[in-house]
Coordinates of C-alpha atoms in Angstrom, one line a residue:
M1 CA -37.7 191.0 89.9
G2 CA -35.8 192.2 86.9
S3 CA -33.1 189.5 87.5
N4 CA -32.6 186.4 85.4
N5 CA -33.6 183.9 88.0
I6 CA -36.3 185.6 90.1
V7 CA -39.5 187.2 89.0
F8 CA -40.9 189.7 91.5
L9 CA -44.3 188.4 92.7
G10 CA -44.4 185.7 90.0
D11 CA -45.2 182.2 91.2
E12 CA -43.7 182.8 94.7
E13 CA -44.7 179.4 96.0
S14 CA -42.3 177.8 93.5
Q15 CA -39.6 180.4 93.9
L16 CA -39.6 180.1 97.7
S17 CA -39.8 176.4 97.8
G18 CA -37.6 174.5 100.2
G19 CA -39.8 173.1 102.9
T20 CA -41.2 174.4 106.1
N21 CA -37.8 175.9 107.2
R22 CA -37.8 178.1 104.1
V23 CA -41.3 179.4 104.8
W24 CA -40.5 180.3 108.4
R25 CA -37.3 182.0 107.4
A26 CA -39.2 184.1 104.8
S27 CA -41.8 184.9 107.4
M28 CA -39.0 186.4 109.6
G29 CA -38.3 188.8 106.8
E30 CA -41.9 189.8 106.9
L31 CA -41.8 190.2 110.7
L32 CA -38.7 192.3 110.8
G33 CA -39.7 194.3 107.7
S34 CA -43.1 195.1 109.2
A35 CA -41.5 196.1 112.5
V36 CA -39.2 198.6 110.7
L37 CA -42.1 199.8 108.5
V38 CA -44.4 200.6 111.5
F39 CA -41.6 202.3 113.4
M40 CA -40.5 204.4 110.5
V41 CA -44.0 205.3 109.2
D42 CA -45.4 206.1 112.6
T43 CA -42.4 208.2 113.3
I44 CA -43.0 210.1 110.1
V45 CA -46.6 210.6 111.0
I46 CA -45.7 212.1 114.4
S47 CA -42.8 214.3 113.2
T48 CA -44.6 215.8 110.2
S49 CA -47.7 216.4 112.3
E50 CA -45.7 218.3 114.9
S51 CA -43.7 220.3 112.3
D52 CA -44.5 223.9 111.3
T53 CA -44.8 223.2 107.6
E54 CA -47.9 224.5 105.7
M55 CA -48.6 221.1 104.2
P56 CA -47.5 218.4 106.6
N57 CA -49.5 215.7 104.8
L58 CA -47.6 216.3 101.6
I59 CA -44.2 215.9 103.4
M60 CA -45.6 212.9 105.2
S61 CA -46.7 211.2 101.9
I62 CA -43.4 211.8 100.2
L63 CA -41.4 210.4 103.1
I64 CA -43.6 207.4 103.4
A65 CA -43.2 206.7 99.7
I66 CA -39.4 206.8 100.0
V67 CA -39.2 204.7 103.2
L68 CA -41.6 202.1 101.8
T69 CA -39.5 201.7 98.7
I70 CA -36.3 201.3 100.6
I71 CA -37.8 198.7 103.0
L72 CA -39.4 196.8 100.1
L73 CA -36.0 196.6 98.3
A74 CA -34.5 195.1 101.4
V75 CA -37.3 192.5 102.1
V76 CA -38.3 191.4 98.5
P77 CA -35.3 189.0 98.1
V78 CA -36.1 187.4 101.4
S79 CA -39.9 186.8 101.3
G80 CA -41.3 188.6 98.2
G81 CA -41.7 191.8 100.2
H82 CA -45.4 191.7 101.1
L83 CA -45.2 193.6 104.5
N84 CA -49.0 193.9 104.3
P85 CA -51.9 191.5 104.9
V86 CA -53.6 193.0 101.9
I87 CA -50.8 191.9 99.6
S88 CA -50.5 188.5 101.2
F89 CA -54.3 187.8 101.1
S90 CA -54.6 189.1 97.5
A91 CA -51.6 187.1 96.4
A92 CA -53.2 184.0 97.9
L93 CA -56.5 184.6 96.1
V94 CA -54.8 185.1 92.8
G95 CA -52.7 182.0 93.4
I96 CA -49.2 183.4 93.6
I97 CA -48.8 181.9 97.1
S98 CA -50.8 179.3 98.9
M99 CA -53.3 180.3 101.5
S100 CA -51.3 178.6 104.3
R101 CA -48.2 180.7 103.4
A102 CA -50.4 183.8 103.4
I103 CA -51.7 183.1 106.9
I104 CA -48.1 182.6 108.2
Y105 CA -47.1 185.9 106.5
I106 CA -50.1 187.8 107.9
V107 CA -49.4 186.5 111.5
A108 CA -45.7 187.5 111.1
Q109 CA -46.7 191.0 109.8
C110 CA -49.0 191.6 112.7
L111 CA -46.4 190.5 115.2
G112 CA -43.8 192.7 113.5
A113 CA -46.2 195.6 113.7
V114 CA -46.6 195.2 117.4
L115 CA -42.8 195.1 117.8
G116 CA -42.4 198.2 115.8
A117 CA -45.1 200.0 117.9
L118 CA -43.4 198.9 121.1
A119 CA -40.0 200.2 119.8
L120 CA -41.6 203.5 119.0
K121 CA -43.4 203.8 122.4
A122 CA -40.0 203.1 124.1
V123 CA -38.3 206.1 122.5
V124 CA -41.1 208.8 122.5
S125 CA -42.3 210.8 125.4
S126 CA -45.6 210.1 127.0
T127 CA -46.8 213.5 125.9
I128 CA -46.1 212.7 122.2
D129 CA -47.6 209.3 122.7
E130 CA -50.8 210.8 124.0
T131 CA -51.0 213.7 121.6
F132 CA -50.4 211.7 118.4
S133 CA -51.8 208.3 119.4
L134 CA -48.5 206.7 118.6
G135 CA -48.9 207.6 115.0
G136 CA -51.6 204.9 114.7
C137 CA -54.7 204.7 112.4
T138 CA -57.5 206.8 113.7
I139 CA -61.0 207.5 112.5
T140 CA -61.9 209.9 115.3
V141 CA -60.3 211.5 118.3
I142 CA -61.7 213.2 121.4
A143 CA -60.6 216.8 121.9
L144 CA -61.4 219.5 124.3
G145 CA -64.1 221.9 123.1
P146 CA -65.5 225.1 124.5
N147 CA -68.3 223.1 126.2
G148 CA -66.3 220.0 127.1
P149 CA -64.9 217.0 125.2
V150 CA -66.0 216.7 121.5
T151 CA -65.4 213.9 119.0
L152 CA -63.6 214.9 115.8
G153 CA -63.1 212.8 112.7
L154 CA -64.7 211.0 109.9
E155 CA -68.0 209.2 109.6
T156 CA -67.7 205.4 109.6
A157 CA -69.2 205.0 106.1
Q158 CA -66.8 207.6 104.6
A159 CA -63.8 205.9 106.2
L160 CA -64.9 202.5 105.0
W161 CA -65.4 203.6 101.4
L162 CA -62.0 205.4 101.4
E163 CA -60.3 202.1 102.6
I164 CA -62.1 200.1 99.9
F165 CA -61.4 202.6 97.0
C166 CA -57.8 203.4 98.0
T167 CA -56.8 199.8 98.6
F168 CA -58.2 198.7 95.3
V169 CA -56.3 201.5 93.5
L170 CA -53.1 200.4 95.3
L171 CA -53.7 196.8 94.0
F172 CA -54.8 197.9 90.6
A173 CA -52.2 200.7 89.9
S174 CA -49.1 199.3 91.4
I175 CA -49.2 195.7 92.6
W176 CA -50.7 194.8 89.2
M177 CA -47.4 195.4 87.6
A178 CA -45.7 193.1 90.1
Y179 CA -48.3 190.3 89.7
D180 CA -47.7 190.3 85.9
H181 CA -44.3 188.9 85.5
R182 CA -43.9 190.3 82.0
Q183 CA -44.2 193.9 83.2
A184 CA -42.1 193.3 86.3
K185 CA -39.3 191.9 84.3
A186 CA -39.5 194.6 81.7
L187 CA -39.6 197.5 84.2
G188 CA -37.1 196.1 86.7
L189 CA -37.2 195.7 90.5
V190 CA -36.3 199.3 91.5
T191 CA -38.8 200.8 89.1
V192 CA -41.6 198.6 90.2
L193 CA -41.0 199.1 93.9
S194 CA -40.6 202.9 93.4
I195 CA -44.0 203.0 91.7
V196 CA -45.5 201.0 94.5
G197 CA -44.1 203.4 97.1
L198 CA -45.2 206.4 95.0
V199 CA -48.7 205.2 94.6
L200 CA -49.1 204.4 98.3
G201 CA -47.8 207.8 99.2
L202 CA -50.1 209.5 96.7
L203 CA -53.1 207.7 98.2
V204 CA -52.2 208.8 101.7
F205 CA -51.9 212.4 100.5
I206 CA -55.2 212.2 98.7
S207 CA -57.1 210.7 101.6
T208 CA -55.9 213.3 104.0
T209 CA -56.5 216.1 101.6
V210 CA -60.0 215.4 100.4
T211 CA -61.3 214.8 103.9
T212 CA -59.5 217.6 105.8
K213 CA -61.0 216.2 108.9
R214 CA -59.0 216.6 112.1
G215 CA -58.9 213.3 113.9
Y216 CA -58.8 211.2 110.7
A217 CA -55.3 209.9 110.1
G218 CA -55.9 208.9 106.5
V219 CA -56.3 205.5 104.8
G220 CA -54.5 202.6 106.4
M221 CA -54.3 200.2 103.5
N222 CA -52.3 198.0 105.8
P223 CA -54.3 196.3 108.6
A224 CA -51.1 195.2 110.4
R225 CA -49.7 198.7 110.6
C226 CA -53.0 199.8 112.2
L227 CA -53.1 196.8 114.5
G228 CA -49.6 197.3 116.1
P229 CA -50.3 200.8 117.6
A230 CA -53.8 199.8 118.6
I231 CA -52.5 196.9 120.7
V232 CA -49.7 198.9 122.2
R233 CA -51.5 202.2 122.7
G234 CA -55.1 201.0 122.9
G235 CA -57.9 203.5 123.7
H236 CA -59.6 205.2 120.9
L237 CA -57.3 203.5 118.3
W238 CA -59.8 200.6 118.6
D239 CA -62.7 202.8 117.6
G240 CA -63.6 201.8 114.1
H241 CA -60.5 199.6 113.9
W242 CA -62.5 197.0 112.0
I243 CA -62.7 199.4 109.0
F244 CA -59.0 198.9 108.4
W245 CA -59.5 195.2 108.0
I246 CA -62.9 194.9 106.3
G247 CA -62.3 197.7 103.8
P248 CA -59.0 196.2 102.4
S249 CA -60.5 192.7 102.5
I250 CA -63.3 193.8 100.2
S251 CA -60.8 195.4 97.9
C252 CA -58.8 192.1 97.7
V253 CA -61.9 190.2 96.7
A254 CA -62.9 192.8 94.2
F255 CA -59.4 192.8 92.7
Y256 CA -59.4 189.0 92.5
V257 CA -62.8 189.1 90.7
Y258 CA -61.3 191.6 88.3
T259 CA -58.4 189.2 87.5
Q260 CA -60.9 186.5 86.7
I261 CA -63.0 188.4 84.2
I262 CA -60.3 190.0 82.1
P263 CA -58.7 187.9 79.2
P264 CA -56.3 185.3 80.7
K265 CA -53.6 186.3 78.3
H266 CA -53.4 189.7 80.1
F267 CA -52.7 188.1 83.4
H268 CA -51.9 184.4 83.5
A269 CA -49.7 184.6 80.5
E270 CA -47.5 181.6 79.7
Y271 CA -48.5 179.8 82.9
G272 CA -51.3 179.8 85.4
Y273 CA -51.0 180.1 89.1
K274 CA -51.7 176.7 90.6
H275 CA -52.8 178.1 93.9
D276 CA -55.6 180.3 92.4
F277 CA -58.5 180.3 94.9
V278 CA -61.2 179.2 92.5
G279 CA -58.9 176.5 91.1
V280 CA -58.1 175.2 94.5
V281 CA -61.8 175.0 95.4
K282 CA -62.6 173.2 92.2
A283 CA -59.8 170.7 92.9
L284 CA -61.1 170.1 96.4
F285 CA -64.8 169.6 95.5
G286 CA -64.6 168.4 91.9
S287 CA -64.7 170.0 88.5
N288 CA -68.5 170.5 88.8
V289 CA -68.1 173.3 91.3

């Protein structure tokens, strides 16, 4: 993390050792952080969409990048600052945390997302809630056309490929620096997290710009953030919701495969991650696996 005694997203399982109580306390950081993240991001989505600016998606992307960086800076010392099932699952595959810790984090992130969506629903009017789908992740929406209701949005295949590509870029271009403790220590916590926020904001901007499809809210890259409004708001937010889970999951596996085929010195330098997925499987079933 740029400090002398903690390495951002190094071997977190060792850093956050201290028994079950420590794990659950860390998960509370993920829960509250995810709640704040969903409330703030969805608020930004609604406010920028309703503004009169010529490029609301650009303003939205910049604000999301800033907010994400601030929230990460607050949560990283508590739990490692995952705030996203994609990060937790990828970290478990790589071996930075155990799969059991990842599952606890993911459950906490999803619960936090629901709380954040409930908080937003409590403060916005029913008209805004209806018009902007509570700022949730949408593939399509139903709008009134000249001859009745019409469905607007993106095709399923396009949305899925965008989730896969953009999530992989997020892992490759930003989280990669955090996974490699050498780069994280050299760059420092603020720089690393600022780049993470910048990359995510850029990907949101790209996805909403290249498609220019009304009804498509852009890539999610965070299944929990998409789940919260879907549970609270319901309706068409469930249409294609699986894309926001399957796409990022594929990217996590692809990123893990990438870490296994590059030279070990470029990733597992000085020490290996003992919770690496393949290593755990080999340990369970014998070295012949």
